[in-house]
Short mmCIF file of N, CA and C in Angstrom, two decimals:
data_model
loop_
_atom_site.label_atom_id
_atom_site.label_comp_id
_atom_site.label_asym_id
_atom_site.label_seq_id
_atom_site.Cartn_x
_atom_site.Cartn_y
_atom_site.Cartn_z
N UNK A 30 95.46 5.90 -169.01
CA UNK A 30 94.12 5.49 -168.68
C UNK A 30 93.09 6.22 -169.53
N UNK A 31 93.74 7.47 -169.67
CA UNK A 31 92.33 7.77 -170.49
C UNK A 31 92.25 7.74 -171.89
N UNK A 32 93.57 7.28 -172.47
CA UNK A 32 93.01 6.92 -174.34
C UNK A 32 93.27 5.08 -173.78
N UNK A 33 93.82 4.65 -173.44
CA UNK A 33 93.93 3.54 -173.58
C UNK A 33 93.09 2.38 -172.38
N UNK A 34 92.16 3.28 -171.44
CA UNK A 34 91.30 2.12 -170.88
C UNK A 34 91.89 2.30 -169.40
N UNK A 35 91.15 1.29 -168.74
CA UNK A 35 92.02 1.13 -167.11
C UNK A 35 90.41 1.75 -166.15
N UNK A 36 90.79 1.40 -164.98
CA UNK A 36 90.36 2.07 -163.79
C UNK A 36 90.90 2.91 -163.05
N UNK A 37 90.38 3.70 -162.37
CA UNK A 37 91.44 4.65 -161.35
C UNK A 37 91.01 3.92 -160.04
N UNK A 38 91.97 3.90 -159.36
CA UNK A 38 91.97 2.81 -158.18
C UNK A 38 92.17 4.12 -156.57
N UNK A 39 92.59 5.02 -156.79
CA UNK A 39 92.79 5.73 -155.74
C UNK A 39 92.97 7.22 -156.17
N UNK A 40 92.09 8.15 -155.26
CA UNK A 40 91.34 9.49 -156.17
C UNK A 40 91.64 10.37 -154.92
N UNK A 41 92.10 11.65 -154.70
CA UNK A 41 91.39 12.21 -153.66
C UNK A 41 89.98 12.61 -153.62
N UNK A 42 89.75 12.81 -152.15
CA UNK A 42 88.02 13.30 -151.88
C UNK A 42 88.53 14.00 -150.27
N UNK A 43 87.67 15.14 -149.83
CA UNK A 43 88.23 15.47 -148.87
C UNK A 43 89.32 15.73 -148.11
N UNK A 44 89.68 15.60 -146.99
CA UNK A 44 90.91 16.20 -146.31
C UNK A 44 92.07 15.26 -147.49
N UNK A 45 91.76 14.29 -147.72
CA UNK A 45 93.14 13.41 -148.73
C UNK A 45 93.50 14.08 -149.89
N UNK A 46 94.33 14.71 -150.03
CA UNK A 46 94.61 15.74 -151.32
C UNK A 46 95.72 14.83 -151.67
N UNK A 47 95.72 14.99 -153.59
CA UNK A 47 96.91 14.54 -154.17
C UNK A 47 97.66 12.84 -153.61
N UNK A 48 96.96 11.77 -153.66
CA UNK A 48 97.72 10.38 -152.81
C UNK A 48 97.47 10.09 -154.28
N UNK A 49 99.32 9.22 -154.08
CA UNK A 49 100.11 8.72 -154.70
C UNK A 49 101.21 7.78 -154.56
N UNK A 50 102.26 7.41 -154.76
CA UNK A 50 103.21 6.42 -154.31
C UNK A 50 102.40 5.32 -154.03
N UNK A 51 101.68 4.51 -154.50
CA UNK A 51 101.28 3.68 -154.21
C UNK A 51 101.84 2.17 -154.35
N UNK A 52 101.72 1.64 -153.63
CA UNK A 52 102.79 0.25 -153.40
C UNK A 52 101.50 -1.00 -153.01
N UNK A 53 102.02 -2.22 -153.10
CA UNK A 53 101.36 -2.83 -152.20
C UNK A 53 102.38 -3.94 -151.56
N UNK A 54 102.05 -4.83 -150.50
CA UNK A 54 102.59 -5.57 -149.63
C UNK A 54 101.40 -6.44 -148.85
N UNK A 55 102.10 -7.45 -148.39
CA UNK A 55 101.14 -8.81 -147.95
C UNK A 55 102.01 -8.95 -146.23
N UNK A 56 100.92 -8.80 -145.55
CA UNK A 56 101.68 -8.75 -143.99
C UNK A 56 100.50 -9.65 -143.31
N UNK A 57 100.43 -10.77 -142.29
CA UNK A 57 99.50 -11.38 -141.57
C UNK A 57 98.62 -12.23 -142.62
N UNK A 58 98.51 -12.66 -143.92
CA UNK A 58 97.65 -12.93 -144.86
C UNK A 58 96.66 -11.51 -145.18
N UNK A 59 97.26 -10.37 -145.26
CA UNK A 59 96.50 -9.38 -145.66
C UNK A 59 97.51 -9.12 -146.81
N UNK A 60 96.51 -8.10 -148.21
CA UNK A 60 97.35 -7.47 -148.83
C UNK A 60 96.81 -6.04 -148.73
N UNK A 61 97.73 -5.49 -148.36
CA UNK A 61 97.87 -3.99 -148.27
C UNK A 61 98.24 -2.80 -149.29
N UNK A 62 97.61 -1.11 -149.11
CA UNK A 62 97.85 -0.45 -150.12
C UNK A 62 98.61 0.33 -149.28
N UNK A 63 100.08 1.18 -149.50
CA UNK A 63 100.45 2.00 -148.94
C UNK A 63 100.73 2.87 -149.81
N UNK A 64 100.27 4.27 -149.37
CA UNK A 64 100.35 5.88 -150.36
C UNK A 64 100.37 6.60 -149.35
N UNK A 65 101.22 7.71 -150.27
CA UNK A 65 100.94 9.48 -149.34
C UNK A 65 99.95 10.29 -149.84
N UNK A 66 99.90 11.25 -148.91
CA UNK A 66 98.55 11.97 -149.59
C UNK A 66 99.23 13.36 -148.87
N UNK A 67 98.40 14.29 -148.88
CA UNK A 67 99.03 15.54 -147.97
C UNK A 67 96.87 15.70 -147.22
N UNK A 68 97.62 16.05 -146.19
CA UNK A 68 96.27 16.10 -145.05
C UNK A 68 95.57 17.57 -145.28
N UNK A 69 94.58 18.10 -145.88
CA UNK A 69 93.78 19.13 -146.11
C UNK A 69 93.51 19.93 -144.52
N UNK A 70 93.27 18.76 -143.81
CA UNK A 70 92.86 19.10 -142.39
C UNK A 70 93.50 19.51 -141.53
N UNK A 71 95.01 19.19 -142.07
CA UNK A 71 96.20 19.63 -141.20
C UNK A 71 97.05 20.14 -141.78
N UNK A 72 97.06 21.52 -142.36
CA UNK A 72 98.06 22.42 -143.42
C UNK A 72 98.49 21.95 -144.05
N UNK A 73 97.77 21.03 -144.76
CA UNK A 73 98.78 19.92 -145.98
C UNK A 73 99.90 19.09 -145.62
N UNK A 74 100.01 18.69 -144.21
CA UNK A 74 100.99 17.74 -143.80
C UNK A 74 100.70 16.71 -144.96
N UNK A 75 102.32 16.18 -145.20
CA UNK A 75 102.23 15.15 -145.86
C UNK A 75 101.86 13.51 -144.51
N UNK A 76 101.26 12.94 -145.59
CA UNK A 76 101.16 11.51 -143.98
C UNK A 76 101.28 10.41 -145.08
N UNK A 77 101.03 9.41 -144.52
CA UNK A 77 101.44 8.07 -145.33
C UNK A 77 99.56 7.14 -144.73
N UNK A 78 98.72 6.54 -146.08
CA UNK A 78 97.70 5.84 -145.72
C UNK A 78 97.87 4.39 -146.36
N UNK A 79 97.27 3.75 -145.46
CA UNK A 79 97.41 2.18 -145.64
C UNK A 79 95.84 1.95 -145.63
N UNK A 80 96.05 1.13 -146.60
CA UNK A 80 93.97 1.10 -146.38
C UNK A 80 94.25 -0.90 -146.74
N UNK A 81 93.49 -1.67 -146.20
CA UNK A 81 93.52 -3.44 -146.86
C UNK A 81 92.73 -3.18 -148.74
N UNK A 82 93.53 -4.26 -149.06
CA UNK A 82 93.03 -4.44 -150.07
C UNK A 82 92.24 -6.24 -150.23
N UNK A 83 91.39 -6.26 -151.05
CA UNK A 83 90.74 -7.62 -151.23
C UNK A 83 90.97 -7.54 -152.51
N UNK A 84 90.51 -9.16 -153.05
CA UNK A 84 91.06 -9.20 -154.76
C UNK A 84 89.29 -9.70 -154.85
N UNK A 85 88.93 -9.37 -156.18
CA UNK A 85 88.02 -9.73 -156.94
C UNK A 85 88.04 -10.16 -158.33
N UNK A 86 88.05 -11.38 -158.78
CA UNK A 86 88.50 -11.79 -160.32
C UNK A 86 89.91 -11.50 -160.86
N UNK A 87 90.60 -11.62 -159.52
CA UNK A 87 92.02 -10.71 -160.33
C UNK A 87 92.01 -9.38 -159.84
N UNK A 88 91.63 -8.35 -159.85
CA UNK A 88 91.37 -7.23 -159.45
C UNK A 88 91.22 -6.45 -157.83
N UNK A 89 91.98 -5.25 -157.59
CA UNK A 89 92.17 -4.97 -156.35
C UNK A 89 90.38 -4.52 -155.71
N UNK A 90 90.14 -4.67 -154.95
CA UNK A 90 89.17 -3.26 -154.65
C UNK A 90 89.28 -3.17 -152.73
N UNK A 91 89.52 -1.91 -152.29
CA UNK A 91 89.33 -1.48 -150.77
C UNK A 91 88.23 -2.06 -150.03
N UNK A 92 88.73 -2.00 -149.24
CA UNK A 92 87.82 -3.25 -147.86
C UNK A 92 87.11 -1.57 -147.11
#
C-alpha cells in the first residue's frame, strides 16, 4: 500500500490494538467484516470484531 497505492480499510484507535485476520462473509443479505484485535481495556485479551460492511462503487466502507 504504500509504494504501490490502496486504502487502509481497518486501523487500530483506542482499546482495539493491532486487528487483523480479516475475512468477510454474507449472512441474512448482510456482508460482514470479521477480525481480531487484542482489547487494550482488558489486558490485551485477544477477542474477535464483526462490524457490517456496505459496498460503494465496488468498494467496502463500515456501516
Amino acid at each position: 500500500m504504500l509504494d504501490g497505492g490502496g486504502d487502509l480499510l481497518l486501523a487500530g484507535h483506542g482499546r482495539y490494538v493491532g486487528p487483523g485476520g480479516e475475512s468477510t462473509f454474507r449472512t441474512h443479505g448482510k456482508s460482514r467484516l470479521a477480525y481480531h484485535y487484542y482489547d487494550a481495556d482488558d489486558d490485551g485479551t485477544p477477542k474477535l470484531g464483526l462490524n457490517e460492511l456496505r459496498w460503494r462503487a465496488g468498494w467496502p466502507v463500515f456501516k
